Coordinates of C-alpha atoms in Angstrom, one line a residue:
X1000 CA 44.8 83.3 43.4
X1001 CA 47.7 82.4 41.2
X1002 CA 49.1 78.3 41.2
X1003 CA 51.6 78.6 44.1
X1004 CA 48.6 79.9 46.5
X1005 CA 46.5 76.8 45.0
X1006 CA 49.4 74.2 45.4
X1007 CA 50.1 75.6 49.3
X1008 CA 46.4 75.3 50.2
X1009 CA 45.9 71.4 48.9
X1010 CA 49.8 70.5 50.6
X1011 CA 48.8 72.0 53.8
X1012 CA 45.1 70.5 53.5
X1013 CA 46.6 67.1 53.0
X1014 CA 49.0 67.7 55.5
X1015 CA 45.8 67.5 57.9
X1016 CA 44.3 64.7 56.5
X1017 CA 46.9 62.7 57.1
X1018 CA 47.6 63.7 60.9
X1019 CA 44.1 63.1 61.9
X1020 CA 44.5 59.6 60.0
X1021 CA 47.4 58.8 61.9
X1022 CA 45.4 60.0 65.2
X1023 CA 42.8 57.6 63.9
X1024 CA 40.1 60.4 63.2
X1025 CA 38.8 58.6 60.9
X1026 CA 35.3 60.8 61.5
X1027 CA 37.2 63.4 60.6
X1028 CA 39.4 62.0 57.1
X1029 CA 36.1 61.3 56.0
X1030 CA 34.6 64.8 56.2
X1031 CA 37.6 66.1 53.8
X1032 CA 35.6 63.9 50.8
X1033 CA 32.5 65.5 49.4
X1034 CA 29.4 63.9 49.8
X1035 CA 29.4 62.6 46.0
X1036 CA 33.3 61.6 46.3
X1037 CA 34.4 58.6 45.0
X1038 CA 37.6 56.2 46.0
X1039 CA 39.3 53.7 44.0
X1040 CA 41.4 51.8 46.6
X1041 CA 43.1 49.3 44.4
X1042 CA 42.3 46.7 44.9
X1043 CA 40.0 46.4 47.5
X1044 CA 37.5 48.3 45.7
X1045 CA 35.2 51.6 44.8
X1046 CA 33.8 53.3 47.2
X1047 CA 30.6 56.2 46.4
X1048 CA 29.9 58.6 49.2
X1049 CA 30.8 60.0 51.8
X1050 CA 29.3 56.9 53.9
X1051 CA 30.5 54.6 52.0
X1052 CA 34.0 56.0 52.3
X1053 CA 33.7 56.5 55.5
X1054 CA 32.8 52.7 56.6
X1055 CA 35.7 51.8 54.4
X1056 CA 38.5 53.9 56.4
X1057 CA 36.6 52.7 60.1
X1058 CA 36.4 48.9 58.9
X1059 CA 40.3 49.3 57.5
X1060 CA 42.0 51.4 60.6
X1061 CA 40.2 49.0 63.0
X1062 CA 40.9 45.9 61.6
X1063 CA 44.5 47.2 61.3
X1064 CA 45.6 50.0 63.6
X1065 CA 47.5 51.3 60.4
X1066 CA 48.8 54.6 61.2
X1067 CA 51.9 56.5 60.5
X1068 CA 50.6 57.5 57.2
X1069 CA 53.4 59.8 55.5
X1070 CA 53.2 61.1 51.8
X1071 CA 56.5 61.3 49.7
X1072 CA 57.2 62.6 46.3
X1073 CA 54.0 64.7 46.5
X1074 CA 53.4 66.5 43.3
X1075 CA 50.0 69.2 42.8
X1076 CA 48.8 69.8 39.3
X1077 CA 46.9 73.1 39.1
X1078 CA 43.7 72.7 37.3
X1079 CA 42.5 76.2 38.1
X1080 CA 41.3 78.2 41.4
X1081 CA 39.0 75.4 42.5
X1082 CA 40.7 72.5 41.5
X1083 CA 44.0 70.2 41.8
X1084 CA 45.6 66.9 41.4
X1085 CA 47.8 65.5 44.3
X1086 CA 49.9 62.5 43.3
X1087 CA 52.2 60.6 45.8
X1088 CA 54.1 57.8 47.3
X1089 CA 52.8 56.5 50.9
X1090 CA 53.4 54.0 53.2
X1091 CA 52.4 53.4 56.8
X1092 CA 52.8 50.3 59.3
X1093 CA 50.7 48.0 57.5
X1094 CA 51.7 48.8 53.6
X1095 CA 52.9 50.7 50.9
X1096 CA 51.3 52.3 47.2
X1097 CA 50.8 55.2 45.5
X1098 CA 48.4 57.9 45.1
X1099 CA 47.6 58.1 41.0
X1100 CA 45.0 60.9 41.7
X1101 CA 43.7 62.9 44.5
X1102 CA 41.2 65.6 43.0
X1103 CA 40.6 68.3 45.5
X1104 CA 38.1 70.7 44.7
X1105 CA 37.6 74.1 46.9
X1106 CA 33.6 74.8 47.8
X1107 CA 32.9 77.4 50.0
X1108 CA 36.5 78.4 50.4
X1109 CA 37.5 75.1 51.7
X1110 CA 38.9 72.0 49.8
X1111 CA 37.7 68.9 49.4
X1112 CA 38.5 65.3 48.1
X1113 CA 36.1 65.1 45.2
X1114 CA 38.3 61.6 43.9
X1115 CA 41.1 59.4 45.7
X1116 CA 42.5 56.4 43.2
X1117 CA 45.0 55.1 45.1
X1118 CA 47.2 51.8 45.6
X1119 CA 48.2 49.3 47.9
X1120 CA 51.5 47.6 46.1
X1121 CA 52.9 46.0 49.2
X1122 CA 51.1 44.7 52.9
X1123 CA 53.0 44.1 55.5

């Protein structure tokens, strides 16, 4: 698998991350993280786990029916096979950031959020 192949598979696994977000799946956004995961959303907090992330995505797509979650300026860095690092601009309804680090790892030939660190510079 050479770094093209690697950089197609995390785009286009993103890419469905962020349509069942904007469907409010939040069930399924939190399945893409790996049960040992961790998220930085700055600055609302850390989050460890699967559960853990989970809860945070219901409590925060409840509480404010964000959706319309698009990526800009995405950029993958090729660790190897199994790993990559997405970085990006976002913004939705409710707010706007970037994404400093989105570590996907593949396990049993699918890929996974191992790490999110990611910013909210602006609420609307």
């Amino acid at each position: 698998m050479n770094d093209n192949t690697v950089t197609t598979e995390v785009l286009e696994t993103s890419k469905r991350w962020i349509e069942s977000f904007n469907r409010g799946d939040v069930k399924a956004c939190a399945d893409k993280y790996t049960h040992a995961a961790i998220m930085h959303a700055r600055p609302m907090g850390s989050f460890e786990g699967r559960e853990a992330i989970y809860e945070f995505w219901n409590n925060f797509v409840s509480s404010t029916n964000a959706n319309n979650l698009v990526y800009t300026d995405s950029k993958v860095e090729v660790i190897d096979t199994n790993r990559a690092i997405l970085s990006a601009q976002w913004s939705m309804n409710v707010g706007k950031g970037f994404i400093a680090k989105e570590l996907w790892i593949k396990e049993n030939n699918e890929w996974h959020l191992f790490e999110d660190d990611f910013t909210v510079e602006e609420q609307f």
